Amino acid sequence: MTRARPAARPALALLTAAVLVLGAGACGGRATTHHKPGTSHAEDTGSNGRLLKADDGDGHRLRQVGADGAPEVDLAVRPDSEDGWNVHLTVRNFRFTPDSVGGGALAGRGHARLFLDGHPLARVYGAWFHLPASLLRAAGGGTHLTAGLYADDHTAWAVGSTPVRAAATLGDAVSASPASPAPDDDTTTVDIAIEGGEVTPAPGRTEVHKGRTVRLRVRSDRDDVLHVHGYDKEARLPAGRTATVTFTADRTGLFEVETHESDLLLTQLVVR
């Protein structure tokens, strides 16, 4: 019996080698996806926010977080000098993490999605995105561009059951045609804050020359709706986030900017 033991060693070595080969084949060898080990595209149910039953309108469930320190996004668009539009996303309390898309939902991390007239258009992994005219045509055209922030597991970050989003209108983003550049000095920007029913700065008159671009940036401490009279421009004001409305002042006169729910006068636009 003692002489039979050495003969078992080669057999054991062959069996071990076979297991290693089969194991490598089952795992597919070197990882070929960008997912972190143990993660997938499935919605993560971790402690970062509360997963709601509601979705973003495109099948991605909402991941609700508190207003304090929540991700925020502003959206600006301008015509590209050669083709289409350049889209700029300004984010706060958020970091783009393209290397971990498909992983778990980590607080303040993820990617953005663009929607055109409510329809999904593109996924964005950084602050800048070039929107070519060909993509607009392929999407069937449209003017209302929306950007939303999403976690790595593809759930939509939300505050107060409302997705974290910002919107801009392509046709009204600048006074020039989509084929020409639009310098910042052609834009009048008005920043307004609403807190406890008080408007800062105090409501007054904002003088604008006809043909200039007007950019209204409004931040409210409660959910409301922004309305620009005479231009029929509206935007939701989610609590604790900045909403931006951009348009061309192509009509002369006096136009009030107010909120619908709280009925507050924010400013008066005087276009001459």
mmCIF file of C-alpha atoms in Angstrom:
data_model
loop_
_atom_site.group_PDB
_atom_site.id
_atom_site.type_symbol
_atom_site.label_atom_id
_atom_site.label_comp_id
_atom_site.label_asym_id
_atom_site.label_seq_id
_atom_site.Cartn_x
_atom_site.Cartn_y
_atom_site.Cartn_z
ATOM 1 C CA MET A 1 0.000 0.000 0.000
ATOM 2 C CA THR A 2 2.884 2.352 0.704
ATOM 3 C CA ARG A 3 4.116 2.043 -2.914
ATOM 4 C CA ALA A 4 0.683 3.069 -4.299
ATOM 5 C CA ARG A 5 0.789 6.527 -2.729
ATOM 6 C CA PRO A 6 3.311 8.108 -5.171
ATOM 7 C CA ALA A 7 1.117 7.027 -8.107
ATOM 8 C CA ALA A 8 -1.834 9.004 -6.695
ATOM 9 C CA ARG A 9 0.093 12.286 -6.794
ATOM 10 C CA PRO A 10 0.136 12.662 -10.640
ATOM 11 C CA ALA A 11 -3.564 11.887 -10.741
ATOM 12 C CA LEU A 12 -4.265 14.501 -8.101
ATOM 13 C CA ALA A 13 -2.155 17.058 -9.995
ATOM 14 C CA LEU A 14 -4.081 16.377 -13.230
ATOM 15 C CA LEU A 15 -7.399 16.746 -11.415
ATOM 16 C CA THR A 16 -6.281 20.065 -9.866
ATOM 17 C CA ALA A 17 -5.158 21.380 -13.272
ATOM 18 C CA ALA A 18 -8.486 20.407 -14.826
ATOM 19 C CA VAL A 19 -10.413 22.243 -12.085
ATOM 20 C CA LEU A 20 -8.297 25.383 -12.597
ATOM 21 C CA VAL A 21 -8.853 25.342 -16.368
ATOM 22 C CA LEU A 22 -12.591 24.803 -16.036
ATOM 23 C CA GLY A 23 -12.816 27.459 -13.339
ATOM 24 C CA ALA A 24 -11.086 30.046 -15.542
ATOM 25 C CA GLY A 25 -13.408 29.214 -18.423
ATOM 26 C CA ALA A 26 -16.502 29.531 -16.237
ATOM 27 C CA CYS A 27 -15.411 32.970 -15.016
ATOM 28 C CA GLY A 28 -14.626 34.085 -18.561
ATOM 29 C CA GLY A 29 -10.976 34.760 -17.708
ATOM 30 C CA ARG A 30 -10.134 38.435 -17.279
ATOM 31 C CA ALA A 31 -13.070 40.687 -16.457
ATOM 32 C CA THR A 32 -14.630 42.209 -19.567
ATOM 33 C CA THR A 33 -17.176 44.569 -17.971
ATOM 34 C CA HIS A 34 -16.853 47.774 -16.028
ATOM 35 C CA HIS A 35 -19.044 46.508 -13.207
ATOM 36 C CA LYS A 36 -17.560 46.175 -9.774
ATOM 37 C CA PRO A 37 -17.361 42.625 -8.377
ATOM 38 C CA GLY A 38 -20.694 41.520 -7.005
ATOM 39 C CA THR A 39 -22.686 44.235 -8.744
ATOM 40 C CA SER A 40 -24.953 44.349 -11.766
ATOM 41 C CA HIS A 41 -27.420 46.638 -13.503
ATOM 42 C CA ALA A 42 -30.067 45.594 -10.954
ATOM 43 C CA GLU A 43 -31.422 48.368 -8.751
ATOM 44 C CA ASP A 44 -29.419 48.578 -5.559
ATOM 45 C CA THR A 45 -31.471 48.612 -2.368
ATOM 46 C CA GLY A 46 -28.721 49.962 -0.125
ATOM 47 C CA SER A 47 -28.972 52.734 2.434
ATOM 48 C CA ASN A 48 -28.175 55.629 0.060
ATOM 49 C CA GLY A 49 -31.588 57.218 -0.247
ATOM 50 C CA ARG A 50 -34.988 55.538 -0.278
ATOM 51 C CA LEU A 51 -36.075 53.571 -3.331
ATOM 52 C CA LEU A 52 -39.597 54.637 -4.348
ATOM 53 C CA LYS A 53 -42.176 52.737 -6.379
ATOM 54 C CA ALA A 54 -42.553 55.738 -8.700
ATOM 55 C CA ASP A 55 -40.239 56.124 -11.690
ATOM 56 C CA ASP A 56 -38.881 58.920 -13.862
ATOM 57 C CA GLY A 57 -41.373 58.297 -16.657
ATOM 58 C CA ASP A 58 -38.861 56.173 -18.552
ATOM 59 C CA GLY A 59 -38.842 53.110 -16.310
ATOM 60 C CA HIS A 60 -36.068 54.139 -13.877
ATOM 61 C CA ARG A 61 -37.228 54.088 -10.262
ATOM 62 C CA LEU A 62 -36.717 57.161 -8.094
ATOM 63 C CA ARG A 63 -34.102 57.144 -5.331
ATOM 64 C CA GLN A 64 -35.198 59.832 -2.902
ATOM 65 C CA VAL A 65 -32.797 61.779 -0.695
ATOM 66 C CA GLY A 66 -33.231 64.755 1.612
ATOM 67 C CA ALA A 67 -33.011 68.284 0.221
ATOM 68 C CA ASP A 68 -29.946 69.138 2.318
ATOM 69 C CA GLY A 69 -26.859 68.158 0.351
ATOM 70 C CA ALA A 70 -28.899 66.590 -2.450
ATOM 71 C CA PRO A 71 -27.463 66.446 -5.993
ATOM 72 C CA GLU A 72 -28.328 69.471 -8.140
ATOM 73 C CA VAL A 73 -27.947 70.223 -11.834
ATOM 74 C CA ASP A 74 -28.211 73.309 -14.048
ATOM 75 C CA LEU A 75 -28.471 73.036 -17.817
ATOM 76 C CA ALA A 76 -27.168 75.505 -20.413
ATOM 77 C CA VAL A 77 -27.133 75.125 -24.187
ATOM 78 C CA ARG A 78 -25.549 77.175 -26.939
ATOM 79 C CA PRO A 79 -25.236 76.655 -30.699
ATOM 80 C CA ASP A 80 -22.005 75.057 -31.865
ATOM 81 C CA SER A 81 -20.130 77.051 -34.517
ATOM 82 C CA GLU A 82 -20.022 74.006 -36.821
ATOM 83 C CA ASP A 83 -22.931 71.722 -36.000
ATOM 84 C CA GLY A 84 -25.715 71.280 -33.468
ATOM 85 C CA TRP A 85 -25.515 72.427 -29.874
ATOM 86 C CA ASN A 86 -23.062 72.348 -26.987
ATOM 87 C CA VAL A 87 -24.710 71.230 -23.760
ATOM 88 C CA HIS A 88 -23.187 72.187 -20.398
ATOM 89 C CA LEU A 89 -24.216 70.555 -17.120
ATOM 90 C CA THR A 90 -23.275 72.347 -13.899
ATOM 91 C CA VAL A 91 -23.652 69.970 -10.953
ATOM 92 C CA ARG A 92 -23.438 70.407 -7.187
ATOM 93 C CA ASN A 93 -23.147 67.712 -4.523
ATOM 94 C CA PHE A 94 -22.566 65.296 -7.381
ATOM 95 C CA ARG A 95 -19.678 63.632 -9.193
ATOM 96 C CA PHE A 96 -19.680 61.877 -12.561
ATOM 97 C CA THR A 97 -18.414 58.282 -12.152
ATOM 98 C CA PRO A 98 -18.355 56.602 -15.593
ATOM 99 C CA ASP A 99 -16.009 53.887 -14.343
ATOM 100 C CA SER A 100 -18.610 52.466 -11.960
ATOM 101 C CA VAL A 101 -21.835 52.667 -13.996
ATOM 102 C CA GLY A 102 -23.858 49.543 -13.262
ATOM 103 C CA GLY A 103 -22.552 49.307 -9.711
ATOM 104 C CA GLY A 104 -24.239 50.151 -6.446
ATOM 105 C CA ALA A 105 -25.866 53.511 -5.745
ATOM 106 C CA LEU A 106 -23.329 55.707 -3.960
ATOM 107 C CA ALA A 107 -24.406 59.059 -2.529
ATOM 108 C CA GLY A 108 -23.772 61.993 -4.873
ATOM 109 C CA ARG A 109 -22.357 59.893 -7.709
ATOM 110 C CA GLY A 110 -23.502 58.618 -11.070
ATOM 111 C CA HIS A 111 -24.262 59.966 -14.542
ATOM 112 C CA ALA A 112 -26.792 62.132 -16.366
ATOM 113 C CA ARG A 113 -29.432 61.455 -18.980
ATOM 114 C CA LEU A 114 -30.743 63.865 -21.594
ATOM 115 C CA PHE A 115 -34.373 63.903 -22.715
ATOM 116 C CA LEU A 116 -35.785 65.722 -25.748
ATOM 117 C CA ASP A 117 -39.442 66.654 -25.384
ATOM 118 C CA GLY A 118 -39.693 63.948 -22.717
ATOM 119 C CA HIS A 119 -38.088 61.197 -24.815
ATOM 120 C CA PRO A 120 -34.695 59.659 -23.874
ATOM 121 C CA LEU A 121 -31.904 61.087 -26.019
ATOM 122 C CA ALA A 122 -28.457 60.298 -24.588
ATOM 123 C CA ARG A 123 -26.478 59.292 -21.514
ATOM 124 C CA VAL A 124 -23.850 61.796 -20.312
ATOM 125 C CA TYR A 125 -20.723 61.026 -18.277
ATOM 126 C CA GLY A 126 -19.284 64.530 -17.869
ATOM 127 C CA ALA A 127 -20.032 68.236 -17.728
ATOM 128 C CA TRP A 128 -19.977 68.823 -21.506
ATOM 129 C CA PHE A 129 -21.883 67.057 -24.282
ATOM 130 C CA HIS A 130 -22.022 67.879 -28.000
ATOM 131 C CA LEU A 131 -25.528 67.416 -29.370
ATOM 132 C CA PRO A 132 -25.204 67.059 -33.162
ATOM 133 C CA ALA A 133 -28.019 68.071 -35.474
ATOM 134 C CA SER A 134 -28.092 64.512 -36.836
ATOM 135 C CA LEU A 135 -29.029 63.171 -33.387
ATOM 136 C CA LEU A 136 -31.831 65.718 -33.126
ATOM 137 C CA ARG A 137 -33.147 64.661 -36.527
ATOM 138 C CA ALA A 138 -32.912 60.980 -35.619
ATOM 139 C CA ALA A 139 -34.915 61.679 -32.458
ATOM 140 C CA GLY A 140 -37.679 63.257 -34.546
ATOM 141 C CA GLY A 141 -36.816 66.833 -33.643
ATOM 142 C CA GLY A 142 -37.822 68.851 -30.608
ATOM 143 C CA THR A 143 -36.867 71.926 -28.603
ATOM 144 C CA HIS A 144 -37.361 71.076 -24.901
ATOM 145 C CA LEU A 145 -34.139 69.566 -23.514
ATOM 146 C CA THR A 146 -34.063 68.103 -20.001
ATOM 147 C CA ALA A 147 -31.129 66.726 -18.006
ATOM 148 C CA GLY A 148 -31.572 64.399 -15.024
ATOM 149 C CA LEU A 149 -29.080 62.912 -12.558
ATOM 150 C CA TYR A 150 -28.908 59.150 -12.000
ATOM 151 C CA ALA A 151 -27.114 56.822 -9.608
ATOM 152 C CA ASP A 152 -24.674 54.154 -10.814
ATOM 153 C CA ASP A 153 -27.448 51.527 -10.565
ATOM 154 C CA HIS A 154 -29.547 53.625 -13.021
ATOM 155 C CA THR A 155 -32.093 54.800 -10.449
ATOM 156 C CA ALA A 156 -32.996 58.496 -10.670
ATOM 157 C CA TRP A 157 -31.933 60.784 -7.836
ATOM 158 C CA ALA A 158 -35.012 62.553 -6.480
ATOM 159 C CA VAL A 159 -36.009 65.128 -3.861
ATOM 160 C CA GLY A 160 -39.587 65.304 -2.631
ATOM 161 C CA SER A 161 -40.589 62.482 -5.028
ATOM 162 C CA THR A 162 -39.429 64.673 -7.933
ATOM 163 C CA PRO A 163 -36.459 63.695 -10.153
ATOM 164 C CA VAL A 164 -33.410 65.950 -9.904
ATOM 165 C CA ARG A 165 -33.580 67.706 -13.279
ATOM 166 C CA ALA A 166 -33.023 70.946 -15.169
ATOM 167 C CA ALA A 167 -34.450 72.108 -18.491
ATOM 168 C CA ALA A 168 -33.614 74.431 -21.381
ATOM 169 C CA THR A 169 -35.260 75.272 -24.690
ATOM 170 C CA LEU A 170 -33.036 74.810 -27.722
ATOM 171 C CA GLY A 171 -34.895 77.244 -29.939
ATOM 172 C CA ASP A 172 -34.842 80.023 -27.317
ATOM 173 C CA ALA A 173 -31.400 79.393 -25.836
ATOM 174 C CA VAL A 174 -29.841 82.299 -27.761
ATOM 175 C CA SER A 175 -30.934 85.114 -30.014
ATOM 176 C CA ALA A 176 -28.703 83.940 -32.836
ATOM 177 C CA SER A 177 -29.371 81.118 -35.266
ATOM 178 C CA PRO A 178 -28.241 77.548 -34.368
ATOM 179 C CA ALA A 179 -25.312 77.876 -36.776
ATOM 180 C CA SER A 180 -23.705 80.888 -35.126
ATOM 181 C CA PRO A 181 -21.863 81.299 -31.835
ATOM 182 C CA ALA A 182 -23.412 83.028 -28.841
ATOM 183 C CA PRO A 183 -21.010 84.873 -26.535
ATOM 184 C CA ASP A 184 -21.883 85.219 -22.863
ATOM 185 C CA ASP A 185 -21.919 89.025 -23.054
ATOM 186 C CA ASP A 186 -25.148 88.751 -25.052
ATOM 187 C CA THR A 187 -26.898 87.235 -22.026
ATOM 188 C CA THR A 188 -28.575 88.979 -19.098
ATOM 189 C CA THR A 189 -28.567 86.660 -16.067
ATOM 190 C CA VAL A 190 -30.888 87.263 -13.119
ATOM 191 C CA ASP A 191 -30.372 85.248 -9.904
ATOM 192 C CA ILE A 192 -33.287 85.133 -7.450
ATOM 193 C CA ALA A 193 -33.732 83.290 -4.155
ATOM 194 C CA ILE A 194 -36.997 82.610 -2.301
ATOM 195 C CA GLU A 195 -36.912 81.709 1.383
ATOM 196 C CA GLY A 196 -39.715 81.907 3.924
ATOM 197 C CA GLY A 197 -41.885 83.832 1.474
ATOM 198 C CA GLU A 198 -39.207 86.515 1.019
ATOM 199 C CA VAL A 199 -37.653 87.298 -2.374
ATOM 200 C CA THR A 200 -33.949 88.187 -2.611
ATOM 201 C CA PRO A 201 -33.052 90.624 -4.060
ATOM 202 C CA ALA A 202 -36.246 92.561 -3.449
ATOM 203 C CA PRO A 203 -38.511 92.646 -6.524
ATOM 204 C CA GLY A 204 -37.625 95.454 -8.887
ATOM 205 C CA ARG A 205 -37.216 96.086 -12.599
ATOM 206 C CA THR A 206 -34.661 94.403 -14.835
ATOM 207 C CA GLU A 207 -33.960 96.366 -18.030
ATOM 208 C CA VAL A 208 -33.139 94.321 -21.124
ATOM 209 C CA HIS A 209 -32.484 95.355 -24.706
ATOM 210 C CA LYS A 210 -34.661 93.655 -27.280
ATOM 211 C CA GLY A 211 -32.930 90.664 -28.869
ATOM 212 C CA ARG A 212 -30.801 89.792 -25.840
ATOM 213 C CA THR A 213 -30.893 86.416 -24.137
ATOM 214 C CA VAL A 214 -32.406 86.379 -20.664
ATOM 215 C CA ARG A 215 -31.415 83.691 -18.176
ATOM 216 C CA LEU A 216 -33.492 83.484 -14.988
ATOM 217 C CA ARG A 217 -32.022 81.332 -12.208
ATOM 218 C CA VAL A 218 -34.428 80.865 -9.322
ATOM 219 C CA ARG A 219 -33.978 78.868 -6.118
ATOM 220 C CA SER A 220 -36.948 78.306 -3.789
ATOM 221 C CA ASP A 221 -37.182 76.675 -0.361
ATOM 222 C CA ARG A 222 -40.537 75.121 -1.292
ATOM 223 C CA ASP A 223 -42.044 73.483 -4.376
ATOM 224 C CA ASP A 224 -43.531 76.041 -6.733
ATOM 225 C CA VAL A 225 -43.888 77.007 -10.412
ATOM 226 C CA LEU A 226 -42.078 79.886 -12.125
ATOM 227 C CA HIS A 227 -43.974 81.841 -14.789
ATOM 228 C CA VAL A 228 -42.781 84.580 -17.155
ATOM 229 C CA HIS A 229 -45.801 86.546 -18.333
ATOM 230 C CA GLY A 230 -45.937 87.640 -21.961
ATOM 231 C CA TYR A 231 -43.444 84.985 -23.030
ATOM 232 C CA ASP A 232 -45.449 82.042 -21.664
ATOM 233 C CA LYS A 233 -42.364 80.457 -20.102
ATOM 234 C CA GLU A 234 -42.835 78.137 -17.136
ATOM 235 C CA ALA A 235 -40.591 75.917 -15.034
ATOM 236 C CA ARG A 236 -41.011 73.805 -11.942
ATOM 237 C CA LEU A 237 -39.229 75.023 -8.825
ATOM 238 C CA PRO A 238 -38.388 71.921 -6.770
ATOM 239 C CA ALA A 239 -37.620 72.782 -3.162
ATOM 240 C CA GLY A 240 -33.949 73.444 -2.485
ATOM 241 C CA ARG A 241 -32.859 73.368 -6.140
ATOM 242 C CA THR A 242 -32.072 76.013 -8.728
ATOM 243 C CA ALA A 243 -34.290 76.124 -11.816
ATOM 244 C CA THR A 244 -33.126 77.923 -14.958
ATOM 245 C CA VAL A 245 -35.283 79.461 -17.696
ATOM 246 C CA THR A 246 -33.550 80.858 -20.784
ATOM 247 C CA PHE A 247 -35.246 82.726 -23.633
ATOM 248 C CA THR A 248 -34.786 85.520 -26.160
ATOM 249 C CA ALA A 249 -36.319 88.892 -25.261
ATOM 250 C CA ASP A 250 -37.901 89.448 -28.671
ATOM 251 C CA ARG A 251 -40.920 91.433 -27.447
ATOM 252 C CA THR A 252 -40.876 94.944 -26.011
ATOM 253 C CA GLY A 253 -42.877 95.918 -22.964
ATOM 254 C CA LEU A 254 -43.183 95.225 -19.231
ATOM 255 C CA PHE A 255 -43.386 91.564 -18.238
ATOM 256 C CA GLU A 256 -43.827 90.204 -14.727
ATOM 257 C CA VAL A 257 -41.989 87.136 -13.446
ATOM 258 C CA GLU A 258 -43.840 85.431 -10.604
ATOM 259 C CA THR A 259 -44.550 82.163 -8.825
ATOM 260 C CA HIS A 260 -47.889 80.407 -9.214
ATOM 261 C CA GLU A 261 -48.335 78.613 -5.888
ATOM 262 C CA SER A 262 -47.044 81.322 -3.535
ATOM 263 C CA ASP A 263 -48.114 84.179 -5.861
ATOM 264 C CA LEU A 264 -44.867 86.093 -5.364
ATOM 265 C CA LEU A 265 -43.583 88.792 -7.710
ATOM 266 C CA LEU A 266 -39.912 88.030 -8.437
ATOM 267 C CA THR A 267 -38.998 90.797 -10.880
ATOM 268 C CA GLN A 268 -40.347 92.863 -13.769
ATOM 269 C CA LEU A 269 -38.615 92.608 -17.119
ATOM 270 C CA VAL A 270 -38.543 95.841 -19.084
ATOM 271 C CA VAL A 271 -37.651 95.093 -22.708
ATOM 272 C CA ARG A 272 -36.898 98.135 -24.879
#
